[in-house]
Tab-separated table of C-alpha atoms in Angstrom:
chain	number	residue	atom	x	y	z
A	1	MET	CA	-7.239	2.405	4.056
A	2	THR	CA	-8.210	-0.661	2.369
A	3	ILE	CA	-5.575	-2.260	0.021
A	4	ASP	CA	-7.262	-3.412	-3.459
A	5	LEU	CA	-5.022	-6.552	-4.552
A	6	SER	CA	-6.599	-6.329	-7.817
A	7	THR	CA	-5.625	-2.602	-8.785
A	8	GLN	CA	-2.743	-2.138	-6.321
A	9	LEU	CA	-0.851	-5.504	-6.521
A	10	LYS	CA	1.400	-4.742	-9.338
A	11	GLY	CA	5.068	-3.089	-9.719
A	12	VAL	CA	8.108	-3.731	-7.483
A	13	LEU	CA	7.504	-5.308	-4.183
A	14	PRO	CA	11.212	-5.528	-3.035
A	15	PRO	CA	11.435	-8.760	-0.484
A	16	VAL	CA	13.641	-6.688	2.153
A	17	ILE	CA	16.450	-7.514	4.127
A	18	THR	CA	15.655	-8.498	7.866
A	19	PRO	CA	18.399	-5.970	9.766
A	20	LEU	CA	20.068	-7.458	13.101
A	21	THR	CA	21.883	-6.358	15.816
A	22	SER	CA	25.320	-7.924	16.350
A	23	GLU	CA	23.222	-10.377	18.707
A	24	ARG	CA	21.644	-11.616	15.448
A	25	ARG	CA	18.211	-10.311	16.813
A	26	LEU	CA	15.969	-7.863	14.974
A	27	ASP	CA	16.876	-4.395	14.945
A	28	ALA	CA	14.173	-2.788	15.193
A	29	ALA	CA	14.901	0.886	14.207
A	30	SER	CA	17.183	-0.103	11.391
A	31	ALA	CA	13.613	-2.203	9.916
A	32	GLU	CA	11.674	0.783	10.380
A	33	SER	CA	14.404	2.893	8.194
A	34	VAL	CA	14.525	0.358	5.303
A	35	TYR	CA	10.897	-0.089	5.284
A	36	ARG	CA	10.567	3.540	4.858
A	37	PHE	CA	13.365	3.758	2.520
A	38	MET	CA	11.560	1.667	-0.079
A	39	LEU	CA	8.590	3.583	0.075
A	40	LYS	CA	10.147	6.545	-0.504
A	41	GLN	CA	11.875	5.275	-3.444
A	42	GLY	CA	8.855	4.384	-4.760
A	43	ALA	CA	8.441	0.498	-4.366
A	44	HIS	CA	4.891	-0.594	-4.868
A	45	GLY	CA	4.923	-2.763	-2.036
A	46	LEU	CA	6.389	-4.655	0.692
A	47	PHE	CA	7.450	-8.296	1.096
A	48	LEU	CA	8.784	-9.359	4.601
A	49	PHE	CA	10.795	-12.714	5.769
A	50	GLY	CA	11.340	-14.149	1.709
A	51	THR	CA	14.793	-15.489	1.061
A	52	SER	CA	16.801	-12.470	1.499
A	53	GLY	CA	15.348	-11.527	4.340
A	54	GLU	CA	16.455	-14.472	6.203
A	55	GLY	CA	12.759	-15.713	6.657
A	56	PRO	CA	13.525	-19.763	7.671
A	57	LEU	CA	16.239	-18.155	10.173
A	58	LEU	CA	14.587	-15.968	12.050
A	59	CYS	CA	12.862	-16.288	15.542
A	60	GLU	CA	8.880	-15.696	15.838
A	61	PRO	CA	9.036	-12.959	18.491
A	62	ASP	CA	11.558	-11.125	15.533
A	63	ARG	CA	9.034	-12.164	13.467
A	64	GLU	CA	5.901	-10.431	14.763
A	65	GLU	CA	7.750	-7.260	15.527
A	66	ALA	CA	9.088	-6.542	12.507
A	67	THR	CA	5.612	-7.172	10.844
A	68	GLU	CA	4.133	-5.002	13.380
A	69	ILE	CA	6.552	-2.642	12.479
A	70	ALA	CA	6.061	-2.340	8.685
A	71	ALA	CA	1.966	-2.639	8.766
A	72	LYS	CA	2.797	1.025	10.880
A	73	VAL	CA	4.778	2.808	8.129
A	74	VAL	CA	2.785	1.172	5.195
A	75	LYS	CA	-0.410	1.969	7.129
A	76	GLY	CA	-2.544	0.387	4.094
A	77	SER	CA	-1.045	2.857	1.630
A	78	VAL	CA	0.917	-0.166	-0.107
A	79	PRO	CA	0.556	-3.862	-0.087
A	80	LEU	CA	2.263	-5.945	2.668
A	81	LEU	CA	3.044	-9.155	1.907
A	82	VAL	CA	4.592	-11.435	4.392
A	83	GLY	CA	6.343	-14.779	3.710
A	84	VAL	CA	5.538	-17.800	5.325
A	85	ILE	CA	7.982	-20.423	5.257
A	86	ALA	CA	8.119	-24.053	6.892
A	87	PRO	CA	8.184	-27.270	6.380
A	88	GLY	CA	5.093	-28.477	7.391
A	89	THR	CA	0.865	-27.424	6.269
A	90	GLU	CA	0.470	-27.097	9.998
A	91	GLN	CA	3.793	-24.508	10.883
A	92	ILE	CA	2.410	-22.262	8.038
A	93	ILE	CA	-1.177	-21.936	9.317
A	94	ALA	CA	0.046	-20.946	12.522
A	95	GLN	CA	2.489	-18.147	10.833
A	96	ALA	CA	-0.205	-16.989	8.648
A	97	LYS	CA	-2.746	-16.316	11.044
A	98	VAL	CA	-0.271	-14.253	12.765
A	99	ALA	CA	0.616	-12.099	10.090
A	100	LYS	CA	-3.194	-11.798	9.105
A	101	ALA	CA	-3.690	-10.286	12.607
A	102	GLN	CA	-0.990	-8.301	12.307
A	103	GLY	CA	-2.139	-6.121	8.993
A	104	ALA	CA	-0.592	-8.470	6.108
A	105	ASP	CA	-2.668	-8.320	2.996
A	106	ALA	CA	-1.243	-11.052	1.609
A	107	VAL	CA	0.921	-14.091	2.637
A	108	VAL	CA	3.637	-15.665	0.138
A	109	VAL	CA	3.537	-19.451	0.931
A	110	CYS	CA	6.344	-22.257	-0.188
A	111	PRO	CA	5.393	-25.694	-0.897
A	112	PRO	CA	6.293	-28.676	1.664
A	113	PHE	CA	10.104	-29.212	1.977
A	114	TYR	CA	12.151	-31.568	3.847
A	115	TYR	CA	9.813	-34.523	3.457
A	116	PRO	CA	9.397	-35.602	-0.515
A	117	ALA	CA	6.041	-34.209	-1.827
A	118	SER	CA	4.366	-34.596	-4.831
A	119	GLN	CA	2.296	-32.225	-6.883
A	120	LYS	CA	-0.613	-33.567	-5.342
A	121	ASP	CA	0.536	-32.870	-2.030
A	122	MET	CA	1.272	-29.483	-2.966
A	123	LEU	CA	-2.641	-28.976	-3.627
A	124	VAL	CA	-3.661	-30.393	-0.098
A	125	HIS	CA	-1.058	-27.924	1.199
A	126	TYR	CA	-2.444	-24.628	-0.419
A	127	ARG	CA	-5.983	-25.925	-0.539
A	128	THR	CA	-5.469	-26.664	3.660
A	129	ILE	CA	-3.954	-23.838	4.212
A	130	ARG	CA	-6.468	-21.586	2.229
A	131	GLU	CA	-9.044	-23.174	4.267
A	132	ALA	CA	-7.871	-22.784	7.466
A	133	VAL	CA	-6.768	-19.174	7.119
A	134	ASP	CA	-8.787	-16.488	5.353
A	135	ILE	CA	-6.291	-14.515	3.584
A	136	PRO	CA	-4.980	-14.057	0.160
A	137	ILE	CA	-2.153	-16.540	-0.745
A	138	PHE	CA	0.540	-15.954	-3.180
A	139	ALA	CA	2.536	-19.314	-4.085
A	140	TYR	CA	6.308	-19.259	-3.558
A	141	ASP	CA	7.903	-21.545	-6.499
A	142	ILE	CA	11.734	-20.925	-5.152
A	143	PRO	CA	13.025	-24.384	-5.954
A	144	VAL	CA	16.724	-23.783	-5.541
A	145	MET	CA	15.469	-23.299	-1.657
A	146	THR	CA	12.620	-25.799	-0.947
A	147	LYS	CA	13.961	-28.732	-3.758
A	148	ILE	CA	10.731	-29.235	-5.166
A	149	LYS	CA	9.562	-27.355	-8.160
A	150	ILE	CA	5.893	-26.374	-8.379
A	151	GLU	CA	4.547	-27.414	-11.510
A	152	LEU	CA	2.542	-25.252	-14.072
A	153	ASP	CA	-0.743	-27.393	-13.900
A	154	THR	CA	-0.236	-27.114	-10.354
A	155	LEU	CA	-0.058	-23.369	-10.428
A	156	MET	CA	-2.809	-23.374	-13.214
A	157	THR	CA	-5.015	-25.186	-11.225
A	158	LEU	CA	-4.746	-23.291	-7.790
A	159	GLY	CA	-5.184	-19.883	-9.754
A	160	LYS	CA	-8.495	-21.250	-11.219
A	161	GLU	CA	-10.166	-22.806	-8.061
A	162	GLY	CA	-9.444	-19.637	-6.403
A	163	THR	CA	-6.668	-21.255	-4.087
A	164	ILE	CA	-4.075	-18.690	-4.996
A	165	ILE	CA	-4.076	-15.316	-6.020
A	166	GLY	CA	-0.538	-15.125	-7.616
A	167	VAL	CA	2.840	-16.611	-7.804
A	168	LYS	CA	6.480	-15.139	-6.979
A	169	ASP	CA	8.660	-17.192	-9.319
A	170	SER	CA	11.986	-17.609	-8.212
A	171	SER	CA	12.700	-20.923	-9.962
A	172	GLY	CA	15.099	-19.362	-12.505
A	173	ASP	CA	12.829	-21.151	-15.429
A	174	ALA	CA	12.465	-18.266	-18.004
A	175	VAL	CA	10.484	-19.908	-20.334
A	176	GLY	CA	8.446	-21.810	-17.587
A	177	PHE	CA	7.167	-18.165	-16.633
A	178	HIS	CA	6.571	-17.234	-19.997
A	179	ARG	CA	4.615	-20.021	-20.311
A	180	LEU	CA	2.647	-19.187	-17.085
A	181	VAL	CA	1.833	-15.923	-18.299
A	182	ALA	CA	0.656	-16.777	-21.270
A	183	SER	CA	-2.322	-19.080	-20.044
A	184	LYS	CA	-3.045	-17.607	-16.252
A	185	PRO	CA	-6.600	-17.431	-15.405
A	186	PRO	CA	-8.163	-14.038	-15.190
A	187	GLY	CA	-6.738	-11.910	-12.259
A	188	MET	CA	-3.453	-14.214	-11.217
A	189	LYS	CA	-1.201	-11.884	-10.398
A	190	LEU	CA	2.803	-12.963	-11.557
A	191	PHE	CA	5.907	-11.683	-10.213
A	192	THR	CA	9.280	-12.492	-11.307
A	193	GLY	CA	12.464	-12.766	-8.762
A	194	ALA	CA	14.618	-13.073	-11.683
A	195	GLU	CA	16.492	-9.175	-11.935
A	196	MET	CA	18.225	-10.122	-15.697
A	197	LEU	CA	14.542	-10.768	-16.986
A	198	VAL	CA	12.376	-7.495	-15.640
A	199	HIS	CA	11.947	-5.823	-18.728
A	200	ALA	CA	10.981	-8.684	-20.786
A	201	VAL	CA	8.741	-10.225	-18.353
A	202	MET	CA	7.040	-7.415	-18.247
A	203	MET	CA	6.682	-7.040	-22.127
A	204	ALA	CA	5.277	-10.632	-21.755
A	205	GLY	CA	2.385	-9.466	-19.553
A	206	ALA	CA	3.858	-9.497	-16.052
A	207	ASP	CA	2.348	-7.577	-13.058
A	208	GLY	CA	5.766	-6.894	-11.726
A	209	THR	CA	9.176	-7.621	-9.923
A	210	VAL	CA	9.999	-9.223	-6.277
A	211	PRO	CA	13.890	-8.550	-6.844
A	212	GLY	CA	16.182	-8.949	-4.176
A	213	LEU	CA	18.917	-6.564	-5.952
A	214	ALA	CA	16.020	-4.021	-5.502
A	215	ASN	CA	17.727	-4.391	-1.604
A	216	VAL	CA	20.719	-2.411	-3.541
A	217	GLY	CA	18.960	-0.250	-5.996
A	218	PRO	CA	15.303	-0.032	-5.372
A	219	GLU	CA	15.023	3.042	-7.512
A	220	LEU	CA	16.519	1.344	-10.431
A	221	PHE	CA	13.590	-1.355	-10.733
A	222	VAL	CA	10.796	1.302	-10.080
A	223	GLN	CA	12.101	3.425	-12.763
A	224	LEU	CA	12.180	0.716	-15.137
A	225	TYR	CA	8.776	-0.471	-14.139
A	226	GLU	CA	7.265	2.611	-14.658
A	227	ALA	CA	9.458	3.295	-18.038
A	228	ALA	CA	8.024	0.094	-19.330
A	229	ALA	CA	4.895	0.528	-18.156
A	230	ALA	CA	4.532	4.186	-20.398
A	231	GLY	CA	6.049	1.751	-23.138
A	232	ASN	CA	9.092	4.043	-23.090
A	233	HIS	CA	11.190	0.580	-23.953
A	234	GLN	CA	14.494	2.423	-24.916
A	235	GLU	CA	14.582	3.877	-21.504
A	236	ALA	CA	13.806	0.325	-19.768
A	237	VAL	CA	16.169	-1.483	-21.816
A	238	ARG	CA	19.092	1.151	-20.573
A	239	LEU	CA	17.671	0.919	-16.658
A	240	GLN	CA	17.971	-3.042	-17.335
A	241	GLU	CA	21.726	-2.932	-18.572
A	242	ALA	CA	21.999	-1.074	-15.349
A	243	ILE	CA	20.517	-3.596	-12.982
A	244	VAL	CA	22.533	-6.265	-15.384
A	245	ARG	CA	25.749	-4.492	-14.118
A	246	LEU	CA	24.747	-3.786	-10.445
A	247	PHE	CA	24.177	-7.709	-10.151
A	248	GLU	CA	27.563	-8.328	-10.355
A	249	VAL	CA	27.475	-7.426	-6.667
A	250	PHE	CA	26.063	-10.748	-6.531
A	251	VAL	CA	29.071	-12.643	-7.610
A	252	CYS	CA	31.899	-13.326	-5.231
A	253	PRO	CA	35.518	-12.495	-6.977
A	254	ASP	CA	35.871	-15.622	-7.781
A	255	GLY	CA	33.023	-15.510	-9.941
A	256	THR	CA	30.862	-17.886	-8.194
A	257	MET	CA	27.997	-17.200	-6.129
A	258	ASN	CA	26.164	-18.033	-2.779
A	259	VAL	CA	23.663	-17.035	-0.611
A	260	GLY	CA	25.603	-15.686	2.285
A	261	TYR	CA	27.611	-13.465	-0.162
A	262	ILE	CA	24.213	-12.919	-1.599
A	263	ILE	CA	22.633	-11.153	1.389
A	264	GLY	CA	26.008	-9.791	2.855
A	265	SER	CA	26.336	-7.688	-0.179
A	266	MET	CA	22.247	-6.436	0.401
A	267	LYS	CA	22.798	-5.414	3.473
A	268	THR	CA	26.504	-3.968	2.907
A	269	ALA	CA	24.849	-1.838	0.055
A	270	LEU	CA	21.730	-0.207	2.770
A	271	ARG	CA	24.686	0.621	5.261
A	272	LEU	CA	26.654	2.028	2.892
A	273	ARG	CA	23.279	4.310	1.917
A	274	GLY	CA	23.005	4.865	5.722
A	275	ILE	CA	19.817	2.797	5.942
A	276	ILE	CA	20.872	0.353	8.641
A	277	GLU	CA	23.377	-0.080	11.596
A	278	ASN	CA	25.210	-3.398	10.857
A	279	ASP	CA	25.172	-5.475	7.940
A	280	THR	CA	25.058	-8.957	10.620
A	281	LEU	CA	24.163	-11.892	9.053
A	282	PHE	CA	22.822	-15.509	10.757
A	283	HIS	CA	25.065	-18.066	10.765
A	284	PRO	CA	26.077	-20.158	9.300
A	285	PHE	CA	27.020	-17.156	6.707
A	286	PRO	CA	30.061	-15.232	6.886
A	287	ALA	CA	30.318	-12.085	8.187
A	288	CYS	CA	30.991	-9.359	5.263
A	289	THR	CA	34.697	-9.206	4.370
A	290	PRO	CA	36.474	-5.886	3.184
A	291	GLU	CA	36.749	-7.241	-0.297
A	292	LEU	CA	32.705	-7.424	-0.461
A	293	ILE	CA	32.315	-3.908	1.112
A	294	GLU	CA	34.692	-2.424	-1.175
A	295	ARG	CA	33.382	-4.483	-4.446
A	296	THR	CA	30.100	-3.614	-3.524
A	297	GLU	CA	30.309	0.156	-2.770
A	298	THR	CA	32.433	0.034	-6.445
A	299	ILE	CA	29.846	-1.095	-8.127
A	300	MET	CA	26.917	0.950	-6.613
A	301	LYS	CA	29.183	3.969	-7.514
A	302	GLU	CA	29.197	3.057	-11.328
A	303	VAL	CA	25.806	2.989	-11.705
A	304	GLY	CA	24.682	5.623	-9.137
A	305	CYS	CA	23.395	4.208	-6.166
A	306	LEU	CA	25.751	5.721	-4.077
């Protein structure tokens, strides 16, 4: 089955976690279980190896095995997006070539990081990747991780010239994202990673969402998207309010937030739902504590995800 990204790239694309064994290698059986679970819940596509998927921490053999499993599960029914996150252009080209060979429909590409990069450098980065690999590219704007923002003018230039087909926006810049939605070139796909803003950006004209919280409650996001798309805004608001409550699983008991705790709550949620066997994280993230597990379970029950 051939994917038509112009029509099928929309809705909820969970940035799925990567299940690990106790030895911190890919748990292949649990990975397949996660991918099948997301499709059963109505996900409109899958995004592998983003921040939620601990993509930058995976070894190449595990990345390749997980991609192969996902491609077999999806079988061309929905878009499969593969994150290629590395500090250098040549590293990303190598990963993108493998992803394409394994059946990815598009790759999600972060800007260059570690060495300081200008907006001009970013244009060179994305154009070089596009010239080297014949696969659609999403720009992954996540400055909290890469320490560099892809500016609106840069995204517009890349979109207008066809270097990128869309943006996965995890910048936290709601105003900037609305400006991008308002001025995007025809055919450019825009997805938000901001769980709290899904209804608002859908109303503004976004194509969908790639929310890490979908690892905890994918059904809520699918229902919200479908309600908003059908014009049932009262129901969409109700679901957005439930998502706001579910978001509390990401908040530490002391009111702070950190990446290890957030990914741990995602994996805990999927283990509690019987989808994965372990909630193991890569080092240096700490193991999931009894307090995290209890808090996650309580909130999930409150919103009907358990």
